[in-house]
PDB file of C-alpha atoms and ligand atoms in Angstrom:
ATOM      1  CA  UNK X 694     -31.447  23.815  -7.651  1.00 83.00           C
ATOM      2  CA  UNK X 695     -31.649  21.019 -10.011  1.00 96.00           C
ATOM      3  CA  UNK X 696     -32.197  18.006  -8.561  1.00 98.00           C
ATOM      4  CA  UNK X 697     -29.191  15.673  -9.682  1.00 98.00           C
ATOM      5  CA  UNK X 698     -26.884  18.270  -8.073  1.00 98.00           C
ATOM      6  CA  UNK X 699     -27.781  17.674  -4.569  1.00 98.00           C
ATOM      7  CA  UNK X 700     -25.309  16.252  -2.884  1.00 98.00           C
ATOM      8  CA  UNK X 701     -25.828  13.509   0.117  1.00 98.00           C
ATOM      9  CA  UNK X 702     -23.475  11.265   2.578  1.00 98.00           C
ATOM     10  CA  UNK X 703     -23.566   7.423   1.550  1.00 98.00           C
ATOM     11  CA  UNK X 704     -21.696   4.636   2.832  1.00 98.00           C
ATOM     12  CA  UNK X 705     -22.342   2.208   0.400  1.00 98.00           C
ATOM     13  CA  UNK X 706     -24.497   1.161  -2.658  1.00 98.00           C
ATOM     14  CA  UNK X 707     -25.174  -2.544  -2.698  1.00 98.00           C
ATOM     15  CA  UNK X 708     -26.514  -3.815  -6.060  1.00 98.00           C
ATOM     16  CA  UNK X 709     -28.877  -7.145  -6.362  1.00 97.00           C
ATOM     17  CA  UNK X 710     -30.041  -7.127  -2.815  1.00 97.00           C
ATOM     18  CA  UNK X 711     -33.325  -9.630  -2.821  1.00 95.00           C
ATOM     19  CA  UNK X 712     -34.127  -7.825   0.832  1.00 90.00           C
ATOM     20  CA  UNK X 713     -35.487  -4.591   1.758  1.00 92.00           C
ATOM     21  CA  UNK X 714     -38.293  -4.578  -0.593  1.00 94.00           C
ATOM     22  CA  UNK X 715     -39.577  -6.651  -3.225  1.00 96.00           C
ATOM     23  CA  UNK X 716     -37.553  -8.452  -6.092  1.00 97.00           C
ATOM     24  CA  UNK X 717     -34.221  -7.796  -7.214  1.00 98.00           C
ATOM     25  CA  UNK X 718     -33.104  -4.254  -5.740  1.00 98.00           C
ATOM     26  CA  UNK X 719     -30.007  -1.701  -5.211  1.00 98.00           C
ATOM     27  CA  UNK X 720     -29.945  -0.656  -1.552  1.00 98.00           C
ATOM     28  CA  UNK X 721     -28.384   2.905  -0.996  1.00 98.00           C
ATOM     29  CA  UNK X 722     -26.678   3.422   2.276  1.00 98.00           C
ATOM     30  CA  UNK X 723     -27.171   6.701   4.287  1.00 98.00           C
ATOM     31  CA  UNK X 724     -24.557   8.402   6.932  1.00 98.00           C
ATOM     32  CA  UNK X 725     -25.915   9.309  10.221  1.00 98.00           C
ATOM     33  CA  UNK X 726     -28.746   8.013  12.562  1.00 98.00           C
ATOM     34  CA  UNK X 727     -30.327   9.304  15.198  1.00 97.00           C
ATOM     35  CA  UNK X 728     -30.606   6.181  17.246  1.00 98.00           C
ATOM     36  CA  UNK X 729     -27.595   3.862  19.114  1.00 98.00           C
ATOM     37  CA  UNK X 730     -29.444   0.499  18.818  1.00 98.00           C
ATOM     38  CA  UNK X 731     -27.401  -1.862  20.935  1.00 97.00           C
ATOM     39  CA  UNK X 732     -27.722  -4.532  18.283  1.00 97.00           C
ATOM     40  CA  UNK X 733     -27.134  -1.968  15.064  1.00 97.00           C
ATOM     41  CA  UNK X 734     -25.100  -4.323  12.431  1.00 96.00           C
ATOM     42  CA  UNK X 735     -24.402  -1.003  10.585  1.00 97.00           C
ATOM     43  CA  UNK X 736     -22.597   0.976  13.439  1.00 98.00           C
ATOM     44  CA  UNK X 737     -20.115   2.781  10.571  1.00 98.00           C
ATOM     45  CA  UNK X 738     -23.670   4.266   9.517  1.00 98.00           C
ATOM     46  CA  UNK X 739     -24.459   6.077  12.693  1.00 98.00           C
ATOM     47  CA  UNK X 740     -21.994   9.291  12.692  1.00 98.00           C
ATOM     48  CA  UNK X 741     -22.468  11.437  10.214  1.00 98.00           C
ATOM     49  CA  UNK X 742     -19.199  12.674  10.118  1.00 98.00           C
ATOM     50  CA  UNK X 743     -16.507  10.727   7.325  1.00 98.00           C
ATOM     51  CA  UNK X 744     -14.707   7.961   9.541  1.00 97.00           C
ATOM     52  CA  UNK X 745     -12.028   5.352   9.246  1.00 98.00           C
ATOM     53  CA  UNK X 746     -13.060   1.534  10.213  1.00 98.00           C
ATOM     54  CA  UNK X 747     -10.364  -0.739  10.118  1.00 97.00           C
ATOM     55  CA  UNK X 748     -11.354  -3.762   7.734  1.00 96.00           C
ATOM     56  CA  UNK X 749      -9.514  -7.059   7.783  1.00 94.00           C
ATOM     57  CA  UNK X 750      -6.499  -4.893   9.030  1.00 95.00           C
ATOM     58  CA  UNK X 751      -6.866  -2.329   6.675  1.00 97.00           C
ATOM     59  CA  UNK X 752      -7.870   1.169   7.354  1.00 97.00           C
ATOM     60  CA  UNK X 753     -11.053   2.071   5.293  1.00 98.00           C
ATOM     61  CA  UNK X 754     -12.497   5.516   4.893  1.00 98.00           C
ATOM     62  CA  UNK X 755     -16.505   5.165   5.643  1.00 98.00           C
ATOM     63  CA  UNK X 756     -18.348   7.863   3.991  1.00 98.00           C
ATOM     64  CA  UNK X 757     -18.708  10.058   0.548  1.00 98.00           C
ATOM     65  CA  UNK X 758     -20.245  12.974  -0.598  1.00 98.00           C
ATOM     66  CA  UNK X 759     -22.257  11.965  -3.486  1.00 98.00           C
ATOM     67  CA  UNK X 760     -24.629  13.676  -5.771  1.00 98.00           C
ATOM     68  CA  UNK X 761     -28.085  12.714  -7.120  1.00 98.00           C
ATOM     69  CA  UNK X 762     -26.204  11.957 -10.691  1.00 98.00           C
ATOM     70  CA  UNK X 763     -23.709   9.790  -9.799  1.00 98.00           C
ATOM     71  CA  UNK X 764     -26.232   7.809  -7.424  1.00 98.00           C
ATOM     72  CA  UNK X 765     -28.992   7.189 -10.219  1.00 98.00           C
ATOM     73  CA  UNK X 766     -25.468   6.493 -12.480  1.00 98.00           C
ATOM     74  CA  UNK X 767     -25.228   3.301 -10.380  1.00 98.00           C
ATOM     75  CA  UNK X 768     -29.118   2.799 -10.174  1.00 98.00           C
ATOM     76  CA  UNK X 769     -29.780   3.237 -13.834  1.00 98.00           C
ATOM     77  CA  UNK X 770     -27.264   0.052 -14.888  1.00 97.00           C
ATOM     78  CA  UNK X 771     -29.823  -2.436 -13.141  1.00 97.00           C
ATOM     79  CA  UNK X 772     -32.709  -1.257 -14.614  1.00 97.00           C
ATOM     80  CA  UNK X 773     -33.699  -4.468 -16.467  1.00 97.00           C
ATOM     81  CA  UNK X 774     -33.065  -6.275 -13.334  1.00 97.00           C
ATOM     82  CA  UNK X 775     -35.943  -4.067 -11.438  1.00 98.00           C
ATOM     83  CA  UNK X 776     -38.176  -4.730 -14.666  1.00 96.00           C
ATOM     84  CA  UNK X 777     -38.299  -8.071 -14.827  1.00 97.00           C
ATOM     85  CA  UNK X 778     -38.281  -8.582 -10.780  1.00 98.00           C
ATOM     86  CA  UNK X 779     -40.683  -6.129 -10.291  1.00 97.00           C
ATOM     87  CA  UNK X 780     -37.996  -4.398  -7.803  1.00 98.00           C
ATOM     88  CA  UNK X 781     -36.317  -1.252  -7.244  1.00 98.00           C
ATOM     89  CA  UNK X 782     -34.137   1.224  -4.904  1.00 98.00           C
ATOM     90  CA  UNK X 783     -34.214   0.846  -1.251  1.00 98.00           C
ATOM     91  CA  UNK X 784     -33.140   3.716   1.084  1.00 98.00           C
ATOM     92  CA  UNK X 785     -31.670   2.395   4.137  1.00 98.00           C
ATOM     93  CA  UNK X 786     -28.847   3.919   6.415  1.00 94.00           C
ATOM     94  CA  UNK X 787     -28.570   4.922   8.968  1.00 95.00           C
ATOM     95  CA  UNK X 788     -31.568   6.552   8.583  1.00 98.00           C
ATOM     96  CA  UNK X 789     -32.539   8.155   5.543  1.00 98.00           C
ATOM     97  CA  UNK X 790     -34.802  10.775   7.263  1.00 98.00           C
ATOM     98  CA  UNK X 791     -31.114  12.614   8.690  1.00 98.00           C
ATOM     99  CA  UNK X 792     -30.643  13.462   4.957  1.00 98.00           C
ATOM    100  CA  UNK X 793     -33.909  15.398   3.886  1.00 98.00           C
ATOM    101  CA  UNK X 794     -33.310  17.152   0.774  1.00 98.00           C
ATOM    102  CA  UNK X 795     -30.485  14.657  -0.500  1.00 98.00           C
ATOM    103  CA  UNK X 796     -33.283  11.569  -0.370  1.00 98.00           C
ATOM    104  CA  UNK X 797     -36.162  13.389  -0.946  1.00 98.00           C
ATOM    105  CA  UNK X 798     -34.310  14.566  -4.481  1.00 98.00           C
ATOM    106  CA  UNK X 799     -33.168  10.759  -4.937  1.00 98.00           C
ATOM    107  CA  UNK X 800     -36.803   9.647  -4.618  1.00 98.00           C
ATOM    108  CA  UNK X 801     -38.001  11.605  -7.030  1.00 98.00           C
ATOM    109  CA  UNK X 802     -35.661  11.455  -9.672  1.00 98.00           C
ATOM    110  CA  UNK X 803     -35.794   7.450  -9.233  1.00 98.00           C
ATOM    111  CA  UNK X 804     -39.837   8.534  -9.952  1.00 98.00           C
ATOM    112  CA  UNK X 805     -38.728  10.005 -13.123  1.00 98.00           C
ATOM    113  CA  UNK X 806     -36.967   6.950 -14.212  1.00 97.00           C
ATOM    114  CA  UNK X 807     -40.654   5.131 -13.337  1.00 97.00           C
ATOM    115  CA  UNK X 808     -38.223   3.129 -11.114  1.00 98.00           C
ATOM    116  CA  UNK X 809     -40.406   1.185  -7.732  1.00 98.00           C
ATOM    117  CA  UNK X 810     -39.099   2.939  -4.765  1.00 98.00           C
ATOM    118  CA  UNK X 811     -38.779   1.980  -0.786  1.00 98.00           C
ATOM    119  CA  UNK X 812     -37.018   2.903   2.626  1.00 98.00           C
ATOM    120  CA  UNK X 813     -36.141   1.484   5.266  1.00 98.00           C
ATOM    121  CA  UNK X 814     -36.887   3.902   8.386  1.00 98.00           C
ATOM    122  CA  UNK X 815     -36.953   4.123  12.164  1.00 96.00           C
ATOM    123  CA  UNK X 816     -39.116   7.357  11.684  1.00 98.00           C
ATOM    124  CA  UNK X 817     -37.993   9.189  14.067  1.00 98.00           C
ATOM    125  CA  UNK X 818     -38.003  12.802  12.810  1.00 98.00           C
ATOM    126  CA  UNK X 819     -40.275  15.699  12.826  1.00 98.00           C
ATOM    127  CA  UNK X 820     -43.693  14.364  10.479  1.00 98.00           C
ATOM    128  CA  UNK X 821     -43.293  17.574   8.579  1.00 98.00           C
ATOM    129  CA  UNK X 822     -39.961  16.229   7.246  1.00 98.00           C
ATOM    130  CA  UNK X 823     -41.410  12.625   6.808  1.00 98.00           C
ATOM    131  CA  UNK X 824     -44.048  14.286   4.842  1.00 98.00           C
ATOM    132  CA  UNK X 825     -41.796  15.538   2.288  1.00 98.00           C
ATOM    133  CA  UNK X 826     -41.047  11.623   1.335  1.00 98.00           C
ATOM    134  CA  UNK X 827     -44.243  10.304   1.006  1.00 98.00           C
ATOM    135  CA  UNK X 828     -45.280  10.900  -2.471  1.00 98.00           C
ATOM    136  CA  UNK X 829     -42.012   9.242  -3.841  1.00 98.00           C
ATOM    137  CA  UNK X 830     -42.165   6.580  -1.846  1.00 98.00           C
ATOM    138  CA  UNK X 831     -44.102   3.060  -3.103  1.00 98.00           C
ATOM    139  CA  UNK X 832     -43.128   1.253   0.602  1.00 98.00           C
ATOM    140  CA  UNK X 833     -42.430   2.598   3.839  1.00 98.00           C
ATOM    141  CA  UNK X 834     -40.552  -0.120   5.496  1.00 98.00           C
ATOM    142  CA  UNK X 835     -40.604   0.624   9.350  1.00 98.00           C
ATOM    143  CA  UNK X 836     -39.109  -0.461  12.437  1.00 98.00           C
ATOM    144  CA  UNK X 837     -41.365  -0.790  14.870  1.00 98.00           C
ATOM    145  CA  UNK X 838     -38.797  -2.453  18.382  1.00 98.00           C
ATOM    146  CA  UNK X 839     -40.876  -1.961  21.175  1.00 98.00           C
ATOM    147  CA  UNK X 840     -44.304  -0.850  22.973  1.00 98.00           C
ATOM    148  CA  UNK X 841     -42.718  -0.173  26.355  1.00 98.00           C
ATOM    149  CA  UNK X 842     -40.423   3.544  26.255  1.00 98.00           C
ATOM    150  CA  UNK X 843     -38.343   3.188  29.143  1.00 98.00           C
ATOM    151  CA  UNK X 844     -36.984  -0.264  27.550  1.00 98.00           C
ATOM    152  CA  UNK X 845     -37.014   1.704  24.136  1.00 98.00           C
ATOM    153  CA  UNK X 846     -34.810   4.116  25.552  1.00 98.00           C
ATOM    154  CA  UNK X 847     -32.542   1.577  27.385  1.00 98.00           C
ATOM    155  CA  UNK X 848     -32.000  -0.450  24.490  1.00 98.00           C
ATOM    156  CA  UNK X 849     -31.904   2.222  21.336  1.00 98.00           C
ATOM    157  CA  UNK X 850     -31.201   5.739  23.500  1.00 98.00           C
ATOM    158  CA  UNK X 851     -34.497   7.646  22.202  1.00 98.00           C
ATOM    159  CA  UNK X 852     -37.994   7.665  23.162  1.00 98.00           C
ATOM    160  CA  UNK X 853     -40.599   5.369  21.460  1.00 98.00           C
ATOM    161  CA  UNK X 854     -43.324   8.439  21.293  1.00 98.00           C
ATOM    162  CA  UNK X 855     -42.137  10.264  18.258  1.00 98.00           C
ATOM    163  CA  UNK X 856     -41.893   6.690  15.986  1.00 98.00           C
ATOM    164  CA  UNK X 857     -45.261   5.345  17.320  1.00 98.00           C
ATOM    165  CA  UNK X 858     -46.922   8.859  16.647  1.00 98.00           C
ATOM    166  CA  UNK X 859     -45.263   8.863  13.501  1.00 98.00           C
ATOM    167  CA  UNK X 860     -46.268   5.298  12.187  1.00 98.00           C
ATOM    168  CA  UNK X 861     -49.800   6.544  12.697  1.00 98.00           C
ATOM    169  CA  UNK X 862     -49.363   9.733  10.687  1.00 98.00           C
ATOM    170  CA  UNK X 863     -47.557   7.756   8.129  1.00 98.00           C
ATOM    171  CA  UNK X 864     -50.529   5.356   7.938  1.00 98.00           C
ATOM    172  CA  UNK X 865     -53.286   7.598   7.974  1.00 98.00           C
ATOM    173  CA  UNK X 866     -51.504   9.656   5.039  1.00 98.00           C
ATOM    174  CA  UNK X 867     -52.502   6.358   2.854  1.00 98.00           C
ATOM    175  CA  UNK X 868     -48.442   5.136   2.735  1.00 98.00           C
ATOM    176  CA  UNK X 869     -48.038   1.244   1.763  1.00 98.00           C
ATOM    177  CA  UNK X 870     -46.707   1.029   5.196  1.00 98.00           C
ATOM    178  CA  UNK X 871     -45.052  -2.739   6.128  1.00 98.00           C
ATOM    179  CA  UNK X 872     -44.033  -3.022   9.804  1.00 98.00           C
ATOM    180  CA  UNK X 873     -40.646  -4.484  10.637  1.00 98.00           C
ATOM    181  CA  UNK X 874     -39.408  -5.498  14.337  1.00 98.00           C
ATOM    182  CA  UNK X 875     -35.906  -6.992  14.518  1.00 98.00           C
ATOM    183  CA  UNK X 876     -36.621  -9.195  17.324  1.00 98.00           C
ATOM    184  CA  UNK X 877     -33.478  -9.509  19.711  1.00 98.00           C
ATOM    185  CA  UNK X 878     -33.275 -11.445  22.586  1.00 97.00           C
ATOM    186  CA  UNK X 879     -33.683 -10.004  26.487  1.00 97.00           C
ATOM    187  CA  UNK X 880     -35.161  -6.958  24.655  1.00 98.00           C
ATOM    188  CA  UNK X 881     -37.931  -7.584  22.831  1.00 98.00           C
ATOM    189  CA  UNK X 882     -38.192 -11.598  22.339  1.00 98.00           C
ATOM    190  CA  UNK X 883     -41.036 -12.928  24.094  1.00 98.00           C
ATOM    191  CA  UNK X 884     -44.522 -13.506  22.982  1.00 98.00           C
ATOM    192  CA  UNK X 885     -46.067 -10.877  24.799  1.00 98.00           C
ATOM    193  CA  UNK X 886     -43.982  -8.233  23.226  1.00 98.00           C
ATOM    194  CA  UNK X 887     -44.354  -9.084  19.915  1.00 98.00           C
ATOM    195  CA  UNK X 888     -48.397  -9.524  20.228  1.00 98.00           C
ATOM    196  CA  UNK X 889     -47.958  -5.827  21.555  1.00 98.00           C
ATOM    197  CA  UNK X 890     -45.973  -5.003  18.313  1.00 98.00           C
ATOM    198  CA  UNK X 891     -48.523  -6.626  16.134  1.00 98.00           C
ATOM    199  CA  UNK X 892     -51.548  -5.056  17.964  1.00 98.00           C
ATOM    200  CA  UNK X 893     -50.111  -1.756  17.629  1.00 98.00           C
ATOM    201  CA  UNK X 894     -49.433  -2.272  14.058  1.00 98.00           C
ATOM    202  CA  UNK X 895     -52.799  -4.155  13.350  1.00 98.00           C
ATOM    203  CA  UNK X 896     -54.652  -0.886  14.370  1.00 98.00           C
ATOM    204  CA  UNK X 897     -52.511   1.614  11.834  1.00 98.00           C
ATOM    205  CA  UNK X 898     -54.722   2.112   8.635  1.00 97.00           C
ATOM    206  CA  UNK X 899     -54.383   0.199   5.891  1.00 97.00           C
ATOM    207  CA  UNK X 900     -51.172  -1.613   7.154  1.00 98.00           C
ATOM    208  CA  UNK X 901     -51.340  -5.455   6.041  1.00 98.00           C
ATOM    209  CA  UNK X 902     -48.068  -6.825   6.634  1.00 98.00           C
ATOM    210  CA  UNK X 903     -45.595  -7.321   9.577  1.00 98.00           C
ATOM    211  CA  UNK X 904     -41.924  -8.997   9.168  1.00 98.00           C
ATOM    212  CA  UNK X 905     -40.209 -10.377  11.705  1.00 98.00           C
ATOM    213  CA  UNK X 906     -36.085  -9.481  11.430  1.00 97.00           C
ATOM    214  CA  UNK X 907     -33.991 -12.438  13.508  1.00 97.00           C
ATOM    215  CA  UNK X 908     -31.197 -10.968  15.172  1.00 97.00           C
ATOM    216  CA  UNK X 909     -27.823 -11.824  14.276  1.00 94.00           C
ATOM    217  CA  UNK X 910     -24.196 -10.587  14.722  1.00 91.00           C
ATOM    218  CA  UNK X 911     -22.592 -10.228  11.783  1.00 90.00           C
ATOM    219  CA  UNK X 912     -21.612  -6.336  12.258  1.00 92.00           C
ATOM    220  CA  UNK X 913     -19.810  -7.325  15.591  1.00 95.00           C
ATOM    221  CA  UNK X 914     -16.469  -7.069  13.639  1.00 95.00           C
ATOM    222  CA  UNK X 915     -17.369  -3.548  12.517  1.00 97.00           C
ATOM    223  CA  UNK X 916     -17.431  -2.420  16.149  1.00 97.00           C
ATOM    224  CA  UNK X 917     -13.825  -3.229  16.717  1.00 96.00           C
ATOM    225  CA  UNK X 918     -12.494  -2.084  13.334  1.00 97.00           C
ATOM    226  CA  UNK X 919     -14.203   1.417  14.593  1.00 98.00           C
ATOM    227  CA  UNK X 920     -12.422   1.220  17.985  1.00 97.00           C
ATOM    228  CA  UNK X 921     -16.336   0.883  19.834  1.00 97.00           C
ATOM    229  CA  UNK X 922     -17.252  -1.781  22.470  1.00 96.00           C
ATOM    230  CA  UNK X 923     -19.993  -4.546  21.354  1.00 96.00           C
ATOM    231  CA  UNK X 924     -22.362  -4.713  23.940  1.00 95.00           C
ATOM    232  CA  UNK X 925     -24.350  -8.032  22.850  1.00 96.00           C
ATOM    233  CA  UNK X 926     -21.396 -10.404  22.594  1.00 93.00           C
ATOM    234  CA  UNK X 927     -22.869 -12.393  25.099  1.00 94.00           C
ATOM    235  CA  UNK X 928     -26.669 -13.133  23.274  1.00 95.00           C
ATOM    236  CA  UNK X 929     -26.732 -15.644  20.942  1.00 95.00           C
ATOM    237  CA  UNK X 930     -28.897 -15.647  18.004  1.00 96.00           C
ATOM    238  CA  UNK X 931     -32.725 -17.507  18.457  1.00 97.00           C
ATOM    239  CA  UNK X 932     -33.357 -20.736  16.886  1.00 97.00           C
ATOM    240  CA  UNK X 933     -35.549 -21.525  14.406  1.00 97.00           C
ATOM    241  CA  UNK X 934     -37.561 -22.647  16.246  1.00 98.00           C
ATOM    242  CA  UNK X 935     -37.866 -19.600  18.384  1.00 98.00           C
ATOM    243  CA  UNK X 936     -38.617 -17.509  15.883  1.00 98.00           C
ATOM    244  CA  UNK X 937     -41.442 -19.206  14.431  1.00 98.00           C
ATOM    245  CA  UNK X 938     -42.853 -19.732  17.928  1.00 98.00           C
ATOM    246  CA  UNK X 939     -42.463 -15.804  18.167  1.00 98.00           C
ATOM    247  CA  UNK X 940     -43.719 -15.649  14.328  1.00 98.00           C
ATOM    248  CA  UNK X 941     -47.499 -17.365  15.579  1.00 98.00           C
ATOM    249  CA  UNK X 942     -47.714 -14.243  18.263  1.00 98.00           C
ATOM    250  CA  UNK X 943     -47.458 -12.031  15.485  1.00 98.00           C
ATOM    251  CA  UNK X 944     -49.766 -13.793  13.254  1.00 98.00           C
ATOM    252  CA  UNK X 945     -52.256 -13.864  16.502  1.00 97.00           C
ATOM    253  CA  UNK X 946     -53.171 -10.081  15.123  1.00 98.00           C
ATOM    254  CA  UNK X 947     -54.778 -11.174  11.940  1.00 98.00           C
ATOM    255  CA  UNK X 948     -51.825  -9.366   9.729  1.00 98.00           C
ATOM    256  CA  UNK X 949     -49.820 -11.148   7.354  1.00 98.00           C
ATOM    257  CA  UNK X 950     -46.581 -12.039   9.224  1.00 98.00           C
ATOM    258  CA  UNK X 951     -43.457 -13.473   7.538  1.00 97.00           C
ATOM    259  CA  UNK X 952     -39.967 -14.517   9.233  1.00 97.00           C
ATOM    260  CA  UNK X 953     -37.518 -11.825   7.681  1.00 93.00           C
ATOM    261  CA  UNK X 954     -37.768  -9.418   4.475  1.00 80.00           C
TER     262      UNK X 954
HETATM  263  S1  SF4 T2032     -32.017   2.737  13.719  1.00 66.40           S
HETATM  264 FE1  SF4 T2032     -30.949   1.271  12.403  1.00 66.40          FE
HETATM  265  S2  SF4 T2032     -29.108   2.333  11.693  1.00 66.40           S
HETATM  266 FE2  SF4 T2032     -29.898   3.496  13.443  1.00 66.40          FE
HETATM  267  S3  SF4 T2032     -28.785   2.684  15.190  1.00 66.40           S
HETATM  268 FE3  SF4 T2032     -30.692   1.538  15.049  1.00 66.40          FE
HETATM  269  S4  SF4 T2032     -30.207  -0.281  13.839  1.00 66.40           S
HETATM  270 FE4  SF4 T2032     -28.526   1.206  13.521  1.00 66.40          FE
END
């Protein structure tokens, strides 16, 4: 099958993003996830299924089929943009890995365009299906939330053991891997837990570079307008302060560590 005929489940294509990757970029939005973060500020992204979210007091339908074509329509009008910025496309979602041969296909044919490709991932899938990314991909960006499984599991419903074996395959297959932990408070926010982060990521070949994501709540509204609870009302956001406090821990590994990105 040709390529730009796949089809694939997007929420939402957001042009001149300056996050996710480097300079200016067009972030494409994936249905469905695997994980239930507690703190997920893209909870519309987690079903796979089509859904209405009620926005500002308007019903809104979440979710279209989409082909390769149309998606690289949208990509192709900012391609001076990614020229002179040096940036790209970003897959985010969701998780990007739940649609194989949709992003794989979208990947590549961004390659054809010579266009600088990244995603942002949680990898948690099988490696064999991660494998099928890796050549189109210029950055793995992935989330890396915690060392310790049973709080894994408490705070994001899966296992840690698949994403930790993962980022290891994903290193050793020579990726331009950059480690991301959104940092949220009472899960993963002391100094400890981040130099346990950092270790981890410190040892995975070739990986240079660690971000630190502060955790906010501006997807709390989203929650409501799709009829779910919010469990995290009650945690406010870390200072400044905080974070950089947090943002020496990291640095404590010897990797290049940066507040956000
Ligand atoms: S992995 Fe990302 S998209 Fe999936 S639930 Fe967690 S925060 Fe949301």
């Amino acid at each position: 099958m040709d390529i730009m005929q796949v089809k694939g489940r997007v929420f939402d294509i957001q042009r001149f993003s300056i996050h996710d990757g480097p300079g200016i970029r067009t972030i494409i939005f994936l249905k469905g996830c695997v994980l239930r973060c507690l703190w997920c500020c893209n909870p519309e992204s987690q079903e796979y299924d089509v859904q209405t979210m009620v926005v500002q007091g308007k019903p809104k339908i979440i979710g279209k089929d989409v082909t390769v074509e149309e998606v690289m329509d949208e990509i192709k009008k900012d391609m001076p943009y990614y020229r002179r910025s040096g940036g790209g496309v970003t897959l985010s979602g969701g998780e990007a890995l739940c649609q194989p041969e949709f992003a794989v296909s979208l990947l590549k044919a961004c390659k054809e365009f010579g266009i600088h490709t990244a995603m942002e991932s949680t990898g948690y899938a099988d490696f064999e299906v991660i494998k099928e990314y890796l050549p189109y991909l210029d950055v793995y960006l992935m989330d890396i939330k915690h060392r310790n499984n049973a709080k894994h599991k408490e705070f994001t419903t899966r296992s840690n053991e698949l994403i930790l074996e993962n980022a290891i395959k994903i290193a050793q297959a020579g990726t331009n891997l950059v480690i991301r932990v959104p940092v949220i408070p009472t899960f993963n926010d002391t100094e400890e837990e981040i130099r346990e982060i950092a270790a981890f990521a410190k040892n995975l070949p070739g990986v240079k570079e660690l971000h630190l994501l502060p955790y906010h709540r501006l997807g709390q509204d989203k929650y409501e307008g799709l009829g779910r609870e919010y469990n995290l009302a009650h945690l406010e956001p870390l200072s400044k302060e905080r974070m950089e406090e947090l943002l020496e821990a990291a640095k404590s590994s010897g990797l290049i560590c940066q507040i956000g990105g």
